[in-house]
Amino acid sequence: MANQSPDIETEPESALETALRQLSAAAAHVDTDPGVIERLRHPTRVVEVSVPLERDDGNVEVFTGYRAQHDDVRGPYKGGLRYHPEVTAEECVGLSMWMTWKCAVMDLPFGGAKGGVVVNPKDLSRDEKERLTRRFAEEIRDTIGPKSDIPAPDMGTDAQTMAWFMDAYSMQEGETTPGVVTGKPPVIGGSYGREEAPGRSVAIVAREAIDYYDKNIEETTVAVQGFGSVGANAARALDDWGANVVAVSDVNGAAYDTTGLDTHAVPSHEEQPEAVMTYDAPNTLTNEEILELDVDVLVPAAIGNVITADNAGDVLADIVVEGANGPTTSTADAILEEMGVPVIPDILANAGGVTVSYFEWLQDINRRQWSRERVNEELESQMLSAWDDVRAEVEARDLSWRDAAYVVALGRVGAAKDARGLWP
Ligand code: NAD
């Protein structure tokens, strides 16, 4: 049942517009007090800070940083910090709302946040990035904390950035506080399996969808756009579980073999950036063609807004599993729904990242490290439980998978707000 009316003029919409539209769509199916919905349309706060940086040449530049906190009714705020020239306060608010729904659909005791610095990280030396990160940590120190708001890596930031951030916070607090951020290197309290988790969760959800739609994974063909952290880990897990991964792509195009690729032999973005085309495949495709391949499962796992009003009608896959955040525009979503192609949404499919971040936080506050096997087992059971919750709504209310995921999330956040009430 489509909630969006196809409107090519307005696509793609901003993260905030998408978040607000999805909130309204879910509210139509959930018996939640309108006052609660109204509260959820606004973030708790958006903190803006100035981050002065002494460049390597001795000049001082001042960058702008943000931390948007959407809602913490179910637990501490949680969400990434990005370093990107196009970071805005509005984008942080929209993405913080997505994090609220993502944590709620996974039933994690966290709310949503997002932040970042308006900077091109490619313009910074390693030393400059370290100084910027330490100063940013200090500027938002009163806003975050292991019991209140826990940042993580995002675009332009990584495990090393989180290590500097954690060190800066700990130095000022006077005690080592690993639980203040997740996505750290395992040697200082990071979790094994955190890096692979978003791709692994995409694979788990794809495997469940394959089964739900009465397909046998051994006879299933899969195409994956993007061969980075999410795409490569998803493709390799599905390959290991017996699926026939026939095409994978990076920014330069796709390697294609109807008999199946050896996904472990195709270089991932981390192993060798943008080298998918160096794999000796019998055929190649463009990034437009991979989206229109006649496969059982299509996994867009590169960037947002790739399935649009222009190409949605040409999608021949039977199932789409969103690996990237927001790969399907709302217009395309409505077209695919009309065509009867189920789209398993990002907030469920790639939520393995925040789920293992939660495991990392648990390990940090307990000062105890889990084995990779335990992380993967717990991730599997958390994903299956979320899948079952969303599936139940799909079946009970005849909803799309996306609307069902938002209904599950809003139901949980709304019930928590209801139970706690409005203070004062
Ligand atoms: P990455 O940088 O590791 O890899 C991105 C891949 O996409 C690379 O192979 C790159 O060549 C390819 N790519 C880039 N632009 C492309 C284009 N225009 N067409 C085709 N391919 C292109 O990134 P990632 O961490 O795997 O993230 C991919 C997506 O998943 C993003 O939308 C990200 O927000 C989302 N995501 C990432 C995580 C995470 O923790 N890594 C978690 C949840 C969601």
CSV table of C-alpha atoms and ligand atoms in Angstrom, one decimal:
chain,number,residue,atom,x,y,z
A,1,MET,CA,0.0,0.0,0.0
A,2,ALA,CA,1.8,3.1,-1.2
A,3,ASN,CA,1.9,6.2,1.1
A,4,GLN,CA,3.8,8.3,-1.4
A,5,SER,CA,2.2,9.9,-4.4
A,6,PRO,CA,4.7,9.8,-7.3
A,7,ASP,CA,5.9,13.3,-7.7
A,8,ILE,CA,9.0,13.5,-9.9
A,9,GLU,CA,9.4,17.3,-9.3
A,10,THR,CA,10.2,16.7,-5.6
A,11,GLU,CA,12.7,13.9,-5.8
A,12,PRO,CA,15.1,13.3,-4.3
A,13,GLU,CA,14.0,14.8,-1.0
A,14,SER,CA,16.2,15.8,1.9
A,15,ALA,CA,16.9,13.5,4.8
A,16,LEU,CA,14.6,15.6,7.0
A,17,GLU,CA,11.8,15.6,4.5
A,18,THR,CA,12.1,11.8,4.2
A,19,ALA,CA,12.1,11.4,8.0
A,20,LEU,CA,9.1,13.6,8.5
A,21,ARG,CA,7.1,11.9,5.6
A,22,GLN,CA,7.9,8.5,7.0
A,23,LEU,CA,6.8,9.6,10.5
A,24,SER,CA,3.4,10.8,9.1
A,25,ALA,CA,3.0,7.6,7.0
A,26,ALA,CA,3.7,5.4,10.0
A,27,ALA,CA,1.4,7.5,12.3
A,28,ALA,CA,-1.5,6.7,10.0
A,29,HIS,CA,-1.2,3.0,11.0
A,30,VAL,CA,-0.3,3.3,14.7
A,31,ASP,CA,-2.7,4.3,17.5
A,32,THR,CA,-0.3,6.9,19.0
A,33,ASP,CA,-1.4,10.1,20.8
A,34,PRO,CA,-1.1,13.0,18.3
A,35,GLY,CA,0.8,15.0,20.9
A,36,VAL,CA,3.5,12.2,20.9
A,37,ILE,CA,3.7,12.4,17.1
A,38,GLU,CA,4.0,16.2,17.3
A,39,ARG,CA,6.9,15.8,19.8
A,40,LEU,CA,8.7,13.4,17.5
A,41,ARG,CA,8.6,15.9,14.6
A,42,HIS,CA,11.1,18.0,16.5
A,43,PRO,CA,14.6,17.1,17.7
A,44,THR,CA,15.4,17.5,21.5
A,45,ARG,CA,18.3,19.8,20.6
A,46,VAL,CA,20.8,20.7,17.9
A,47,VAL,CA,24.1,21.9,19.2
A,48,GLU,CA,26.3,24.0,17.0
A,49,VAL,CA,30.0,24.6,17.9
A,50,SER,CA,33.0,26.3,16.3
A,51,VAL,CA,36.0,24.1,16.0
A,52,PRO,CA,39.3,26.1,15.6
A,53,LEU,CA,42.1,24.2,13.9
A,54,GLU,CA,45.8,25.1,13.6
A,55,ARG,CA,46.7,24.0,10.1
A,56,ASP,CA,50.1,22.4,9.5
A,57,ASP,CA,51.3,25.7,8.0
A,58,GLY,CA,50.5,27.6,11.3
A,59,ASN,CA,47.4,29.3,10.0
A,60,VAL,CA,44.2,29.0,12.1
A,61,GLU,CA,40.9,28.1,10.5
A,62,VAL,CA,37.5,27.7,12.2
A,63,PHE,CA,35.1,24.9,11.2
A,64,THR,CA,31.5,24.4,12.2
A,65,GLY,CA,30.4,21.3,14.0
A,66,TYR,CA,26.9,20.0,14.9
A,67,ARG,CA,25.3,17.4,17.1
A,68,ALA,CA,21.6,16.8,16.6
A,69,GLN,CA,19.8,14.7,19.2
A,70,HIS,CA,16.3,13.6,18.2
A,71,ASP,CA,14.9,11.5,20.9
A,72,ASP,CA,16.1,9.6,23.9
A,73,VAL,CA,12.9,8.1,25.4
A,74,ARG,CA,14.2,4.6,25.0
A,75,GLY,CA,17.8,5.2,26.0
A,76,PRO,CA,20.9,7.3,25.3
A,77,TYR,CA,21.1,9.1,21.9
A,78,LYS,CA,23.2,7.1,19.3
A,79,GLY,CA,24.5,8.0,15.9
A,80,GLY,CA,27.4,8.8,13.7
A,81,LEU,CA,29.7,11.8,13.3
A,82,ARG,CA,30.5,12.7,9.7
A,83,TYR,CA,33.3,14.9,8.2
A,84,HIS,CA,31.9,16.2,4.9
A,85,PRO,CA,31.7,19.6,3.2
A,86,GLU,CA,27.9,19.4,2.9
A,87,VAL,CA,27.0,18.6,6.5
A,88,THR,CA,24.2,20.9,7.7
A,89,ALA,CA,22.2,21.2,10.8
A,90,GLU,CA,19.1,20.2,8.9
A,91,GLU,CA,20.7,17.1,7.5
A,92,CYS,CA,21.9,16.1,11.0
A,93,VAL,CA,18.3,16.4,12.3
A,94,GLY,CA,16.9,14.3,9.5
A,95,LEU,CA,19.6,11.6,9.9
A,96,SER,CA,19.1,11.7,13.7
A,97,MET,CA,15.4,10.8,13.2
A,98,TRP,CA,16.4,7.9,11.0
A,99,MET,CA,18.6,6.7,13.9
A,100,THR,CA,15.7,6.8,16.3
A,101,TRP,CA,13.7,4.5,14.0
A,102,LYS,CA,16.6,2.3,13.2
A,103,CYS,CA,17.4,1.7,16.9
A,104,ALA,CA,13.7,1.2,17.7
A,105,VAL,CA,13.1,-1.3,14.9
A,106,MET,CA,16.0,-3.3,16.2
A,107,ASP,CA,14.7,-2.9,19.8
A,108,LEU,CA,18.0,-1.4,21.0
A,109,PRO,CA,17.8,0.7,24.2
A,110,PHE,CA,19.0,3.8,22.3
A,111,GLY,CA,17.5,6.9,20.7
A,112,GLY,CA,18.7,8.8,17.6
A,113,ALA,CA,21.4,11.4,17.0
A,114,LYS,CA,23.8,12.5,14.3
A,115,GLY,CA,26.5,15.0,14.0
A,116,GLY,CA,29.5,16.2,12.1
A,117,VAL,CA,31.9,18.9,11.0
A,118,VAL,CA,31.6,20.9,7.8
A,119,VAL,CA,34.9,20.0,6.3
A,120,ASN,CA,36.4,18.0,3.4
A,121,PRO,CA,38.5,15.3,5.2
A,122,LYS,CA,40.6,14.9,2.0
A,123,ASP,CA,41.9,18.4,2.6
A,124,LEU,CA,43.2,17.5,6.0
A,125,SER,CA,46.6,15.9,6.8
A,126,ARG,CA,46.5,13.1,9.4
A,127,ASP,CA,47.8,15.4,12.1
A,128,GLU,CA,45.2,18.1,11.2
A,129,LYS,CA,42.4,15.4,11.3
A,130,GLU,CA,43.6,14.4,14.8
A,131,ARG,CA,43.7,18.0,16.1
A,132,LEU,CA,40.3,18.7,14.6
A,133,THR,CA,38.8,15.6,16.2
A,134,ARG,CA,40.2,16.3,19.6
A,135,ARG,CA,39.0,19.8,19.6
A,136,PHE,CA,35.5,18.8,18.3
A,137,ALA,CA,35.3,16.2,21.1
A,138,GLU,CA,36.1,19.0,23.6
A,139,GLU,CA,33.6,21.4,22.1
A,140,ILE,CA,30.7,18.8,22.3
A,141,ARG,CA,31.9,17.1,25.6
A,142,ASP,CA,29.0,18.5,27.6
A,143,THR,CA,26.5,17.2,25.0
A,144,ILE,CA,27.7,13.6,24.8
A,145,GLY,CA,28.7,10.8,27.2
A,146,PRO,CA,28.5,7.1,27.7
A,147,LYS,CA,25.2,7.4,29.4
A,148,SER,CA,23.7,10.2,27.4
A,149,ASP,CA,24.9,10.3,23.7
A,150,ILE,CA,27.3,7.8,22.1
A,151,PRO,CA,28.8,8.8,18.7
A,152,ALA,CA,30.1,6.4,16.0
A,153,PRO,CA,32.0,6.6,12.7
A,154,ASP,CA,30.2,7.8,9.6
A,155,MET,CA,31.2,9.3,6.2
A,156,GLY,CA,34.7,10.7,6.4
A,157,THR,CA,35.4,9.3,9.9
A,158,ASP,CA,36.7,5.8,11.0
A,159,ALA,CA,38.0,3.7,13.8
A,160,GLN,CA,41.1,5.9,14.2
A,161,THR,CA,38.9,9.0,14.5
A,162,MET,CA,36.9,7.3,17.2
A,163,ALA,CA,40.1,6.4,19.0
A,164,TRP,CA,41.3,10.1,19.1
A,165,PHE,CA,37.8,11.2,20.1
A,166,MET,CA,37.7,8.6,23.0
A,167,ASP,CA,41.2,9.6,24.1
A,168,ALA,CA,40.3,13.4,24.1
A,169,TYR,CA,37.1,12.8,26.1
A,170,SER,CA,38.9,10.5,28.5
A,171,MET,CA,41.8,12.9,29.2
A,172,GLN,CA,39.3,15.7,30.1
A,173,GLU,CA,37.1,13.4,32.2
A,174,GLY,CA,40.2,12.0,34.1
A,175,GLU,CA,39.2,8.4,33.4
A,176,THR,CA,39.4,6.0,30.4
A,177,THR,CA,35.9,6.0,29.1
A,178,PRO,CA,35.6,3.6,26.1
A,179,GLY,CA,31.8,3.6,26.1
A,180,VAL,CA,31.7,7.2,25.0
A,181,VAL,CA,32.0,6.2,21.3
A,182,THR,CA,31.6,3.0,19.3
A,183,GLY,CA,33.4,1.8,16.2
A,184,LYS,CA,36.8,2.0,18.0
A,185,PRO,CA,39.7,-0.4,17.2
A,186,PRO,CA,39.3,-3.6,19.3
A,187,VAL,CA,42.5,-2.9,21.1
A,188,ILE,CA,40.9,-0.1,23.0
A,189,GLY,CA,37.4,-1.5,23.5
A,190,GLY,CA,36.1,-1.8,20.0
A,191,SER,CA,34.1,-4.9,19.1
A,192,TYR,CA,35.2,-7.7,16.8
A,193,GLY,CA,32.8,-8.0,13.9
A,194,ARG,CA,31.7,-4.3,14.0
A,195,GLU,CA,33.2,-3.4,10.6
A,196,GLU,CA,31.5,-6.4,8.9
A,197,ALA,CA,28.2,-6.0,10.7
A,198,PRO,CA,26.1,-3.7,8.4
A,199,GLY,CA,27.0,-6.0,5.4
A,200,ARG,CA,26.3,-9.1,7.4
A,201,SER,CA,22.9,-7.8,8.5
A,202,VAL,CA,22.1,-7.1,4.9
A,203,ALA,CA,23.0,-10.7,4.0
A,204,ILE,CA,20.9,-12.1,6.9
A,205,VAL,CA,17.9,-10.1,5.9
A,206,ALA,CA,18.3,-11.0,2.2
A,207,ARG,CA,18.5,-14.7,3.2
A,208,GLU,CA,15.3,-14.4,5.2
A,209,ALA,CA,13.6,-12.5,2.3
A,210,ILE,CA,14.7,-15.2,-0.1
A,211,ASP,CA,13.1,-17.9,2.1
A,212,TYR,CA,10.0,-15.8,2.7
A,213,TYR,CA,9.4,-15.5,-1.0
A,214,ASP,CA,9.8,-19.3,-1.4
A,215,LYS,CA,13.1,-19.2,-3.1
A,216,ASN,CA,16.0,-21.6,-2.5
A,217,ILE,CA,19.2,-19.7,-1.7
A,218,GLU,CA,21.2,-22.2,-3.7
A,219,GLU,CA,19.2,-21.3,-6.8
A,220,THR,CA,19.1,-17.5,-6.2
A,221,THR,CA,21.0,-15.0,-8.2
A,222,VAL,CA,22.2,-11.7,-6.6
A,223,ALA,CA,23.5,-8.4,-7.9
A,224,VAL,CA,25.2,-6.0,-5.5
A,225,GLN,CA,25.9,-2.3,-6.4
A,226,GLY,CA,28.9,-1.0,-4.4
A,227,PHE,CA,31.7,-3.2,-3.2
A,228,GLY,CA,32.7,-1.3,0.0
A,229,SER,CA,32.2,-2.2,3.6
A,230,VAL,CA,28.5,-2.9,3.2
A,231,GLY,CA,28.4,-4.4,-0.4
A,232,ALA,CA,31.5,-6.6,-0.1
A,233,ASN,CA,30.5,-8.1,3.2
A,234,ALA,CA,26.9,-8.7,2.1
A,235,ALA,CA,28.0,-10.2,-1.2
A,236,ARG,CA,30.6,-12.5,0.4
A,237,ALA,CA,28.2,-13.7,3.2
A,238,LEU,CA,25.5,-14.5,0.6
A,239,ASP,CA,28.1,-16.3,-1.6
A,240,ASP,CA,29.3,-18.3,1.4
A,241,TRP,CA,25.7,-19.3,2.2
A,242,GLY,CA,25.2,-20.7,-1.4
A,243,ALA,CA,23.7,-17.8,-3.3
A,244,ASN,CA,24.9,-17.1,-6.9
A,245,VAL,CA,26.3,-13.6,-6.8
A,246,VAL,CA,26.5,-12.8,-10.5
A,247,ALA,CA,27.4,-9.1,-10.5
A,248,VAL,CA,29.1,-6.6,-8.2
A,249,SER,CA,30.1,-3.1,-9.0
A,250,ASP,CA,32.2,-0.1,-7.7
A,251,VAL,CA,32.2,3.4,-9.0
A,252,ASN,CA,33.8,2.3,-12.3
A,253,GLY,CA,31.3,-0.4,-13.3
A,254,ALA,CA,30.4,-4.0,-12.6
A,255,ALA,CA,32.0,-7.4,-13.0
A,256,TYR,CA,29.4,-9.9,-14.3
A,257,ASP,CA,29.4,-13.7,-14.6
A,258,THR,CA,26.2,-15.6,-15.1
A,259,THR,CA,27.8,-18.7,-13.5
A,260,GLY,CA,28.6,-16.7,-10.4
A,261,LEU,CA,31.6,-14.6,-9.2
A,262,ASP,CA,34.2,-15.6,-6.7
A,263,THR,CA,33.3,-12.7,-4.4
A,264,HIS,CA,36.3,-13.3,-2.2
A,265,ALA,CA,38.6,-12.8,-5.1
A,266,VAL,CA,37.1,-9.5,-6.2
A,267,PRO,CA,39.0,-6.7,-4.4
A,268,SER,CA,36.8,-4.8,-1.9
A,269,HIS,CA,37.0,-1.1,-1.5
A,270,GLU,CA,39.1,-1.5,1.6
A,271,GLU,CA,41.5,-4.1,0.1
A,272,GLN,CA,42.1,-2.1,-3.1
A,273,PRO,CA,39.9,0.9,-3.8
A,274,GLU,CA,37.9,1.0,-7.0
A,275,ALA,CA,39.5,-2.2,-8.4
A,276,VAL,CA,36.4,-4.4,-9.1
A,277,MET,CA,37.1,-4.1,-12.8
A,278,THR,CA,40.5,-5.7,-12.4
A,279,TYR,CA,38.7,-9.0,-11.6
A,280,ASP,CA,38.8,-11.3,-14.7
A,281,ALA,CA,35.0,-11.5,-15.4
A,282,PRO,CA,33.6,-12.7,-18.7
A,283,ASN,CA,31.3,-9.7,-18.9
A,284,THR,CA,31.1,-6.1,-17.6
A,285,LEU,CA,28.1,-3.8,-16.9
A,286,THR,CA,27.6,-0.2,-16.2
A,287,ASN,CA,26.2,1.0,-12.8
A,288,GLU,CA,22.9,1.7,-14.6
A,289,GLU,CA,22.8,-1.8,-16.1
A,290,ILE,CA,23.5,-3.6,-12.8
A,291,LEU,CA,20.3,-2.1,-11.3
A,292,GLU,CA,18.3,-3.4,-14.3
A,293,LEU,CA,19.7,-6.9,-14.2
A,294,ASP,CA,17.3,-9.9,-14.3
A,295,VAL,CA,18.2,-11.4,-10.9
A,296,ASP,CA,16.3,-12.7,-7.9
A,297,VAL,CA,17.8,-10.2,-5.4
A,298,LEU,CA,19.2,-6.7,-6.1
A,299,VAL,CA,21.2,-5.1,-3.3
A,300,PRO,CA,22.0,-1.3,-3.9
A,301,ALA,CA,24.9,-0.8,-1.4
A,302,ALA,CA,26.8,2.2,-2.8
A,303,ILE,CA,25.1,5.5,-2.3
A,304,GLY,CA,21.6,7.1,-1.9
A,305,ASN,CA,19.0,7.9,-4.6
A,306,VAL,CA,20.1,5.4,-7.3
A,307,ILE,CA,16.7,3.8,-7.9
A,308,THR,CA,14.6,6.8,-9.0
A,309,ALA,CA,11.5,7.6,-11.0
A,310,ASP,CA,13.6,7.2,-14.2
A,311,ASN,CA,14.8,3.7,-13.7
A,312,ALA,CA,12.4,2.0,-11.2
A,313,GLY,CA,10.2,0.7,-14.0
A,314,ASP,CA,13.2,-1.1,-15.5
A,315,VAL,CA,14.1,-3.0,-12.3
A,316,LEU,CA,13.8,-6.7,-13.1
A,317,ALA,CA,14.8,-8.1,-9.7
A,318,ASP,CA,12.2,-9.9,-7.7
A,319,ILE,CA,13.4,-8.5,-4.4
A,320,VAL,CA,15.3,-5.3,-3.5
A,321,VAL,CA,17.3,-5.3,-0.2
A,322,GLU,CA,18.6,-1.8,0.7
A,323,GLY,CA,22.2,-1.9,1.7
A,324,ALA,CA,23.0,1.8,1.4
A,325,ASN,CA,21.0,4.4,3.3
A,326,GLY,CA,18.2,5.7,1.1
A,327,PRO,CA,19.0,4.1,-2.2
A,328,THR,CA,15.3,4.2,-3.3
A,329,THR,CA,13.6,7.5,-3.8
A,330,SER,CA,10.0,7.7,-2.5
A,331,THR,CA,8.7,8.0,-6.1
A,332,ALA,CA,10.7,4.9,-7.1
A,333,ASP,CA,9.4,3.1,-3.9
A,334,ALA,CA,5.8,3.7,-5.1
A,335,ILE,CA,6.6,2.4,-8.6
A,336,LEU,CA,8.2,-0.7,-7.2
A,337,GLU,CA,5.3,-1.3,-5.0
A,338,GLU,CA,2.9,-1.0,-7.9
A,339,MET,CA,5.1,-3.5,-9.8
A,340,GLY,CA,4.9,-5.9,-6.8
A,341,VAL,CA,8.6,-5.8,-6.1
A,342,PRO,CA,9.2,-5.9,-2.3
A,343,VAL,CA,11.8,-3.5,-1.0
A,344,ILE,CA,13.4,-4.5,2.4
A,345,PRO,CA,14.2,-1.1,3.9
A,346,ASP,CA,17.6,0.3,5.0
A,347,ILE,CA,16.5,0.9,8.6
A,348,LEU,CA,16.1,-2.9,9.0
A,349,ALA,CA,18.6,-4.3,6.5
A,350,ASN,CA,21.8,-2.4,7.3
A,351,ALA,CA,21.0,-2.0,11.1
A,352,GLY,CA,23.7,-4.6,11.9
A,353,GLY,CA,26.1,-1.6,12.3
A,354,VAL,CA,24.2,0.1,15.1
A,355,THR,CA,23.4,-3.3,16.6
A,356,VAL,CA,27.0,-4.3,17.0
A,357,SER,CA,27.7,-0.8,18.2
A,358,TYR,CA,25.3,-1.6,21.0
A,359,PHE,CA,27.2,-4.8,21.7
A,360,GLU,CA,30.4,-2.8,21.7
A,361,TRP,CA,28.9,-0.4,24.3
A,362,LEU,CA,27.8,-3.4,26.5
A,363,GLN,CA,31.3,-4.8,26.3
A,364,ASP,CA,32.8,-1.4,27.2
A,365,ILE,CA,30.6,-0.8,30.3
A,366,ASN,CA,31.2,-4.4,31.4
A,367,ARG,CA,35.0,-4.2,30.6
A,368,ARG,CA,34.7,-7.5,28.8
A,369,GLN,CA,35.4,-8.4,25.2
A,370,TRP,CA,33.2,-10.8,23.3
A,371,SER,CA,34.6,-13.3,20.7
A,372,ARG,CA,33.8,-12.7,17.0
A,373,GLU,CA,31.6,-15.9,17.1
A,374,ARG,CA,29.6,-14.5,20.0
A,375,VAL,CA,29.1,-11.1,18.3
A,376,ASN,CA,27.9,-12.9,15.1
A,377,GLU,CA,25.6,-15.2,17.0
A,378,GLU,CA,24.0,-12.3,18.9
A,379,LEU,CA,23.7,-10.3,15.7
A,380,GLU,CA,22.0,-13.2,14.0
A,381,SER,CA,19.4,-13.5,16.7
A,382,GLN,CA,18.8,-9.8,17.0
A,383,MET,CA,18.3,-9.5,13.2
A,384,LEU,CA,15.9,-12.5,13.1
A,385,SER,CA,13.9,-11.1,15.9
A,386,ALA,CA,13.6,-7.7,14.2
A,387,TRP,CA,12.8,-9.5,10.9
A,388,ASP,CA,10.0,-11.4,12.6
A,389,ASP,CA,8.6,-8.2,14.2
A,390,VAL,CA,8.5,-6.4,10.8
A,391,ARG,CA,7.1,-9.5,9.0
A,392,ALA,CA,4.3,-9.7,11.5
A,393,GLU,CA,3.2,-6.1,10.6
A,394,VAL,CA,3.5,-6.8,6.9
A,395,GLU,CA,1.2,-9.7,7.2
A,396,ALA,CA,-1.2,-8.3,9.8
A,397,ARG,CA,-1.8,-4.9,8.1
A,398,ASP,CA,-0.9,-5.6,4.5
A,399,LEU,CA,1.9,-3.0,4.6
A,400,SER,CA,5.0,-2.6,2.5
A,401,TRP,CA,8.2,-3.7,4.3
A,402,ARG,CA,9.2,-0.1,4.7
A,403,ASP,CA,5.9,1.0,6.2
A,404,ALA,CA,5.9,-2.0,8.5
A,405,ALA,CA,9.4,-1.3,9.8
A,406,TYR,CA,8.4,2.3,10.6
A,407,VAL,CA,5.2,1.1,12.3
A,408,VAL,CA,7.2,-1.3,14.5
A,409,ALA,CA,9.6,1.5,15.4
A,410,LEU,CA,7.0,4.2,16.0
A,411,GLY,CA,4.9,1.8,18.0
A,412,ARG,CA,7.9,1.2,20.4
A,413,VAL,CA,8.9,4.9,20.7
A,414,GLY,CA,5.2,6.0,21.0
A,415,ALA,CA,4.5,3.4,23.8
A,416,ALA,CA,7.6,4.5,25.7
A,417,LYS,CA,6.6,8.2,25.5
A,418,ASP,CA,3.1,7.3,26.6
A,419,ALA,CA,4.3,5.3,29.6
A,420,ARG,CA,6.8,8.0,30.7
A,421,GLY,CA,4.4,10.9,30.1
A,422,LEU,CA,5.3,14.5,29.5
A,423,TRP,CA,7.3,16.3,32.2
A,424,PRO,CA,6.4,18.6,33.8
B,1,NAD,P1,32.4,2.4,1.2
B,1,NAD,O1,33.1,3.7,0.9
B,1,NAD,O2,33.1,1.3,2.0
B,1,NAD,O3,32.1,1.7,-0.3
B,1,NAD,C1,31.3,2.3,-1.2
B,1,NAD,C2,31.3,1.5,-2.5
B,1,NAD,O4,30.4,2.1,-3.4
B,1,NAD,C3,32.6,1.5,-3.2
B,1,NAD,O5,32.8,0.3,-3.8
B,1,NAD,C4,32.5,2.6,-4.3
B,1,NAD,O6,33.3,2.4,-5.4
B,1,NAD,C5,31.0,2.4,-4.6
B,1,NAD,N1,30.4,3.6,-5.2
B,1,NAD,C6,30.6,4.9,-4.8
B,1,NAD,N2,29.9,5.7,-5.6
B,1,NAD,C7,29.3,4.9,-6.5
B,1,NAD,C8,28.4,5.2,-7.6
B,1,NAD,N3,28.1,6.4,-8.0
B,1,NAD,N4,27.9,4.1,-8.3
B,1,NAD,C9,28.3,2.9,-8.0
B,1,NAD,N5,29.1,2.6,-7.0
B,1,NAD,C10,29.6,3.6,-6.3
B,1,NAD,O7,31.0,2.7,1.8
B,1,NAD,P2,30.1,1.8,2.8
B,1,NAD,O8,30.5,2.0,4.2
B,1,NAD,O9,30.0,0.4,2.2
B,1,NAD,O10,28.7,2.5,2.6
B,1,NAD,C11,27.8,2.3,1.5
B,1,NAD,C12,26.4,2.8,1.9
B,1,NAD,O11,26.0,2.1,3.0
B,1,NAD,C13,26.3,4.3,2.2
B,1,NAD,O12,25.0,4.7,1.8
B,1,NAD,C14,26.4,4.3,3.7
B,1,NAD,O13,25.7,5.4,4.3
B,1,NAD,C15,25.6,3.0,4.0
B,1,NAD,N6,25.9,2.4,5.4
B,1,NAD,C16,27.1,2.2,5.8
B,1,NAD,C17,27.3,1.7,7.0
B,1,NAD,C18,28.7,1.4,7.6
B,1,NAD,O14,28.9,1.2,8.8
B,1,NAD,N7,29.7,1.2,6.7
B,1,NAD,C19,26.2,1.4,7.9
B,1,NAD,C20,24.9,1.6,7.4
B,1,NAD,C21,24.8,2.1,6.1
